[in-house]
Amino acid sequence: MAKRYTTLEDVAKASGMSRAQVSRALRGDPGVRPETRQRIDEIALKLDYRPNLAARSLVSAQSSIVSVVIGDPNNPFHIQLAQAVDRRLVAAGFDPVTSLRQIETESAEQEADRLLRLRAAGVILIATPRDPEAIGTIAEKLACVYIGSKPIAHPKVTTIAVDDESGIRQAMRHLFELGHRRIAHLAGGQEPSSLDRSRVYSIVMEEKGIEAVVIEGEHNAAFGRRGVDTLFSTECPPTAILASNDFIAMGVLDRLKGLGKSVPQDVSVIGFDDIPDASNELFSLTTLRQDPDVQARAAVMYLQQMLTDTPSITSHVPMPVELIVRRSTAAPRVR
């Protein structure tokens, strides 16, 4: 049998007071005597009463609910980011509701309507949807902050975007300074972050007068393994691999070990994100760190500004990236 939750009527019955009186007391109405408010609080605690947030927002016309939509729940960094956003929202007095529903262009309006039915005050989108028009559709209906890799040209959207160009240039500079020239890139498909990282990698290779080697795939470890098989089936395999994210890089490290290749003596590997496993002694992955807590703090701050009508001319907030050098990169072996 499903659990029956304690209602406001239950508290009113136990206290011998009206529903309206109990509601005012639990809201902290100054018109309710302190001793009455204390008595009702004690009864509510004893009955394990939890306020219905959606119902409260209907009455007050103000909602504390904020939706957090995760674009790819299989991406460890997206989960890290969602956790950081959740902590920041709770600390700011909001009640986060997390969704693992990836939003597509055709479902954007439907998703916005669903959030409105939940009485959500706003939404923080983590890399979904990919289509700027779909993001704009949601922003037209409720306060919207998008955490992604490219600015969204919509007046009602604030974008928290990692500086992919700076990150990739730092990684490539590190590899060139070590002496690498045969550098391959494993891209993550059509995600905006992947497209930007691939573009910058190709530009840097062209600046050096070296042919770019890009293999398209997905942001997962399985693609990292397949990418290694493809690269090492050629006559002149790379001495370094730049992965579009750490998840791909983990697959690269796994498959290189399976092929009997030593990292970094035979092949250097760089990832992107600095997920927790990257610092594990087993992987010791050189990577590009983007700080999920810094991004979460910015996202919540700008959402609060939107909800309080605080003027802000900032629609694009760039997030810094830092190269973290560990044991997966070294000078190429002399052959």
Coordinates of C-alpha atoms in Angstrom, one line a residue:
M1 CA 0.0 0.0 0.0
A2 CA 1.3 3.5 -0.9
K3 CA 2.5 5.7 2.0
R4 CA 0.0 8.3 3.0
Y5 CA 1.6 11.7 3.5
T6 CA 0.5 13.9 6.4
T7 CA -1.6 16.8 5.1
L8 CA -2.3 20.3 6.3
E9 CA -5.8 19.0 7.3
D10 CA -4.2 16.4 9.6
V11 CA -2.2 19.0 11.4
A12 CA -5.4 21.2 11.7
K13 CA -7.4 18.3 13.1
A14 CA -4.7 17.4 15.6
S15 CA -4.4 21.0 16.8
G16 CA -8.1 21.7 16.9
M17 CA -7.7 24.7 14.7
S18 CA -8.8 25.7 11.2
R19 CA -6.8 24.8 8.1
A20 CA -6.3 28.6 7.4
Q21 CA -5.0 29.2 11.0
V22 CA -2.5 26.3 10.7
S23 CA -1.4 27.5 7.3
R24 CA -0.7 31.0 8.6
A25 CA 1.2 29.7 11.6
L26 CA 3.4 27.3 9.5
R27 CA 4.2 30.2 7.1
G28 CA 5.5 32.3 10.0
D29 CA 2.7 34.9 9.7
P30 CA 3.5 37.6 12.3
G31 CA -0.2 37.9 13.1
V32 CA -0.1 34.5 14.8
R33 CA 0.8 34.5 18.5
P34 CA 4.3 33.0 19.1
E35 CA 3.0 30.3 21.5
T36 CA 0.4 29.2 19.0
R37 CA 3.0 29.0 16.2
Q38 CA 5.3 27.0 18.5
R39 CA 2.5 24.6 19.4
I40 CA 1.6 24.0 15.7
D41 CA 5.2 23.6 14.8
E42 CA 5.6 20.9 17.4
I43 CA 2.4 19.1 16.1
A44 CA 3.6 19.3 12.5
L45 CA 7.0 17.9 13.5
K46 CA 5.4 15.0 15.5
L47 CA 3.2 14.1 12.5
D48 CA 6.1 14.4 10.1
Y49 CA 4.3 17.1 8.1
R50 CA 6.0 18.3 4.9
P51 CA 4.6 21.3 3.1
N52 CA 3.4 20.8 -0.5
L53 CA 5.7 23.1 -2.4
A54 CA 3.6 23.2 -5.6
A55 CA 0.4 24.0 -3.6
R56 CA 2.2 26.7 -1.6
S57 CA 3.4 28.4 -4.9
L58 CA -0.3 28.5 -6.1
V59 CA -1.3 30.4 -3.0
S60 CA 1.7 32.7 -2.8
A61 CA 2.2 33.2 -6.5
Q62 CA 5.9 32.7 -5.7
S63 CA 7.7 29.4 -6.2
S64 CA 10.9 28.1 -4.7
I65 CA 11.1 25.2 -7.2
V66 CA 13.9 25.2 -9.8
S67 CA 14.3 22.5 -12.4
V68 CA 17.7 21.2 -13.2
V69 CA 17.8 19.3 -16.5
I70 CA 20.8 17.1 -17.2
G71 CA 21.6 16.6 -20.9
D72 CA 23.6 13.4 -20.6
P73 CA 23.3 11.4 -17.3
N74 CA 26.0 9.0 -18.6
N75 CA 28.5 11.9 -18.7
P76 CA 30.3 12.0 -15.3
F77 CA 31.0 15.7 -15.5
H78 CA 27.3 16.5 -16.1
I79 CA 26.5 14.6 -12.9
Q80 CA 29.2 16.5 -11.0
L81 CA 27.8 19.8 -12.3
A82 CA 24.2 18.8 -11.4
Q83 CA 25.3 18.0 -7.9
A84 CA 27.1 21.3 -7.5
V85 CA 24.0 23.2 -8.9
D86 CA 21.8 21.3 -6.5
R87 CA 23.9 22.2 -3.5
R88 CA 24.0 25.9 -4.6
L89 CA 20.2 26.0 -5.1
V90 CA 19.5 24.5 -1.7
A91 CA 21.9 26.9 0.0
A92 CA 20.1 29.8 -1.8
G93 CA 16.7 28.6 -0.4
F94 CA 15.4 26.9 -3.6
D95 CA 13.9 23.5 -3.9
P96 CA 15.7 21.8 -6.9
V97 CA 13.8 19.2 -9.0
T98 CA 16.2 17.2 -11.2
S99 CA 15.2 15.8 -14.6
L100 CA 17.2 13.3 -16.7
R101 CA 15.0 14.1 -19.7
Q102 CA 17.2 15.2 -22.7
I103 CA 15.3 18.0 -24.5
E104 CA 15.0 17.8 -28.2
T105 CA 14.0 20.7 -30.5
E106 CA 10.5 19.4 -31.1
S107 CA 9.8 18.8 -27.4
A108 CA 11.1 22.2 -26.0
E109 CA 7.7 23.9 -25.8
Q110 CA 6.2 20.7 -24.2
E111 CA 9.0 20.7 -21.6
A112 CA 8.5 24.3 -20.8
D113 CA 4.8 23.7 -20.3
R114 CA 5.6 20.8 -18.0
L115 CA 7.8 22.9 -15.9
L116 CA 5.2 25.6 -15.6
R117 CA 2.7 23.0 -14.5
L118 CA 5.1 22.1 -11.7
R119 CA 5.1 25.8 -10.8
A120 CA 8.9 26.0 -11.4
A121 CA 10.2 29.5 -10.9
G122 CA 13.1 28.8 -13.4
V123 CA 15.3 26.2 -15.0
I124 CA 19.0 25.5 -15.2
L125 CA 19.8 23.5 -18.4
I126 CA 23.0 21.4 -18.5
A127 CA 24.0 21.0 -22.1
T128 CA 20.4 20.4 -23.3
P129 CA 18.8 21.1 -25.7
R130 CA 21.5 21.6 -28.3
D131 CA 19.4 23.8 -30.5
P132 CA 19.6 27.5 -29.6
E133 CA 16.0 28.0 -30.9
A134 CA 14.7 25.3 -28.5
I135 CA 16.5 27.0 -25.6
G136 CA 14.9 30.3 -26.5
T137 CA 11.5 28.6 -26.6
I138 CA 12.0 27.6 -22.9
A139 CA 13.4 31.0 -21.9
E140 CA 10.3 32.7 -23.3
K141 CA 8.2 31.0 -20.6
L142 CA 10.4 30.9 -17.5
A143 CA 13.7 32.2 -16.2
C144 CA 16.5 30.2 -17.9
V145 CA 20.2 29.7 -17.4
Y146 CA 22.0 27.4 -19.9
I147 CA 25.3 25.8 -19.0
G148 CA 27.0 24.8 -22.2
S149 CA 29.9 25.5 -24.6
K150 CA 28.6 28.3 -26.7
P151 CA 26.7 31.6 -26.2
I152 CA 23.0 31.5 -26.9
A153 CA 21.9 34.6 -28.8
H154 CA 18.6 35.2 -27.0
P155 CA 17.9 38.2 -24.7
K156 CA 16.3 36.0 -22.0
V157 CA 19.0 33.4 -21.7
T158 CA 22.2 33.6 -19.7
T159 CA 24.9 31.2 -20.8
I160 CA 27.6 29.8 -18.5
A161 CA 30.1 28.6 -21.1
V162 CA 33.5 27.0 -20.6
D163 CA 36.3 28.6 -22.6
D164 CA 37.0 25.6 -24.9
E165 CA 39.4 27.5 -27.1
S166 CA 41.7 28.4 -24.2
G167 CA 41.6 24.8 -23.0
I168 CA 42.5 23.2 -26.3
R169 CA 45.2 25.7 -27.0
Q170 CA 46.7 25.0 -23.5
A171 CA 46.7 21.2 -24.2
M172 CA 48.2 21.6 -27.7
R173 CA 50.9 23.9 -26.4
H174 CA 51.8 21.4 -23.8
L175 CA 52.1 18.6 -26.3
F176 CA 54.1 20.7 -28.8
E177 CA 56.5 21.8 -26.0
L178 CA 57.1 18.1 -25.2
G179 CA 58.0 17.5 -28.8
H180 CA 54.9 15.8 -30.2
R181 CA 53.9 16.4 -33.8
R182 CA 51.7 13.4 -34.6
I183 CA 48.7 14.4 -32.5
A184 CA 45.3 12.9 -33.1
H185 CA 42.0 14.1 -31.8
L186 CA 39.1 11.9 -30.7
A187 CA 36.0 14.1 -31.0
G188 CA 32.6 13.7 -29.3
G189 CA 30.2 14.0 -32.2
Q190 CA 27.8 16.8 -32.7
E191 CA 27.7 18.2 -29.2
P192 CA 28.5 21.9 -29.2
S193 CA 31.5 21.4 -26.8
S194 CA 32.9 18.7 -29.1
L195 CA 32.5 20.8 -32.3
D196 CA 34.3 23.7 -30.6
R197 CA 37.1 21.6 -29.4
S198 CA 37.6 19.9 -32.8
R199 CA 37.6 23.2 -34.5
V200 CA 40.3 24.7 -32.3
Y201 CA 42.4 21.5 -32.5
S202 CA 42.3 21.7 -36.3
I203 CA 43.1 25.4 -36.3
V204 CA 46.2 24.9 -34.1
M205 CA 47.4 22.0 -36.3
E206 CA 47.0 24.1 -39.4
E207 CA 48.9 27.0 -37.7
K208 CA 51.8 24.5 -37.2
G209 CA 51.6 23.3 -40.8
I210 CA 50.6 19.7 -39.7
E211 CA 47.8 17.6 -41.0
A212 CA 44.9 17.3 -38.5
V213 CA 43.7 13.8 -37.7
V214 CA 40.1 13.8 -36.3
I215 CA 38.0 10.8 -35.6
E216 CA 34.3 11.5 -34.9
G217 CA 32.5 9.6 -32.2
E218 CA 30.6 10.1 -29.0
H219 CA 31.5 11.3 -25.5
N220 CA 31.9 7.8 -24.0
A221 CA 34.7 5.3 -23.1
A222 CA 33.5 2.8 -25.7
F223 CA 34.3 5.3 -28.5
G224 CA 37.7 5.9 -26.9
R225 CA 38.5 2.2 -27.3
R226 CA 37.3 2.1 -30.9
G227 CA 39.2 5.3 -31.7
V228 CA 42.5 3.7 -30.5
D229 CA 41.9 0.7 -32.7
T230 CA 41.3 3.0 -35.7
L231 CA 44.4 5.1 -35.1
F232 CA 46.7 2.1 -34.5
S233 CA 45.6 0.3 -37.6
T234 CA 47.5 2.9 -39.7
E235 CA 51.1 2.8 -40.7
C236 CA 52.0 5.9 -38.8
P237 CA 50.0 6.0 -35.5
P238 CA 50.1 9.1 -33.3
T239 CA 52.4 9.7 -30.4
A240 CA 49.7 11.7 -28.6
I241 CA 45.9 11.6 -28.4
L242 CA 43.8 14.6 -27.4
A243 CA 40.4 13.3 -26.2
S244 CA 37.3 15.6 -26.3
N245 CA 36.5 14.6 -22.7
D246 CA 37.8 12.5 -19.8
F247 CA 35.3 9.7 -20.5
I248 CA 36.8 9.2 -24.0
A249 CA 40.3 9.4 -22.5
M250 CA 39.5 6.6 -20.0
G251 CA 38.6 4.3 -22.9
V252 CA 41.8 5.3 -24.7
L253 CA 43.9 4.4 -21.7
D254 CA 42.1 1.1 -21.3
R255 CA 42.5 0.1 -25.0
L256 CA 46.2 1.2 -25.1
K257 CA 46.9 -1.1 -22.2
G258 CA 45.1 -3.9 -24.1
L259 CA 47.4 -3.3 -27.1
G260 CA 50.5 -3.5 -24.9
K261 CA 51.2 0.2 -25.4
S262 CA 52.8 2.2 -22.5
V263 CA 51.4 5.5 -21.4
P264 CA 53.1 8.0 -21.7
Q265 CA 56.3 6.3 -23.1
D266 CA 54.5 5.1 -26.3
V267 CA 51.6 7.4 -26.4
S268 CA 50.6 10.6 -24.4
V269 CA 47.0 11.1 -23.6
I270 CA 45.1 14.3 -22.6
G271 CA 41.4 14.5 -21.5
F272 CA 39.0 17.4 -20.8
D273 CA 36.9 18.1 -17.6
D274 CA 39.0 16.6 -14.8
I275 CA 36.4 14.2 -13.5
P276 CA 37.2 12.6 -10.1
D277 CA 38.7 9.4 -11.6
A278 CA 41.2 11.5 -13.6
S279 CA 43.4 12.0 -10.5
N280 CA 43.2 8.3 -9.6
E281 CA 46.7 6.9 -9.4
L282 CA 45.6 4.2 -11.8
F283 CA 44.9 6.8 -14.6
S284 CA 46.9 9.9 -13.5
L285 CA 45.3 11.6 -16.5
T286 CA 46.6 15.0 -17.8
T287 CA 43.5 16.9 -18.4
L288 CA 41.8 20.3 -18.7
R289 CA 39.9 21.2 -15.5
Q290 CA 36.7 23.1 -15.6
D291 CA 35.4 23.7 -12.0
P292 CA 31.7 22.6 -11.6
D293 CA 31.3 24.6 -8.4
V294 CA 32.3 27.8 -10.0
Q295 CA 29.9 27.2 -12.9
A296 CA 27.1 26.2 -10.4
R297 CA 27.7 29.4 -8.3
A298 CA 27.4 31.6 -11.4
A299 CA 24.3 29.8 -12.7
V300 CA 22.4 30.2 -9.5
M301 CA 23.5 33.8 -9.1
Y302 CA 22.3 34.8 -12.5
L303 CA 19.0 32.8 -12.1
Q304 CA 18.4 34.8 -8.8
Q305 CA 18.9 38.0 -10.7
M306 CA 16.3 37.0 -13.3
L307 CA 13.8 36.1 -10.6
T308 CA 14.2 39.4 -8.7
D309 CA 14.2 41.5 -11.9
T310 CA 17.8 42.7 -11.1
P311 CA 19.1 44.4 -14.2
S312 CA 22.0 42.5 -15.9
I313 CA 23.7 43.2 -19.2
T314 CA 25.6 39.9 -19.0
S315 CA 24.2 37.2 -21.2
H316 CA 27.4 35.2 -21.7
V317 CA 29.6 34.2 -18.8
P318 CA 32.9 32.6 -19.8
M319 CA 34.3 30.0 -17.4
P320 CA 38.1 29.5 -17.1
V321 CA 39.9 26.2 -18.0
E322 CA 43.2 25.0 -16.4
L323 CA 45.6 22.5 -17.7
I324 CA 46.4 19.8 -15.0
V325 CA 49.6 17.9 -15.9
R326 CA 49.8 14.4 -14.5
R327 CA 51.6 11.2 -15.6
S328 CA 49.8 10.5 -18.9
T329 CA 51.9 12.9 -20.9
A330 CA 55.6 13.0 -21.6
A331 CA 58.1 13.6 -24.5
P332 CA 57.6 11.1 -27.4
R333 CA 60.0 8.2 -27.5
V334 CA 62.8 8.6 -30.0
R335 CA 62.3 6.1 -32.9

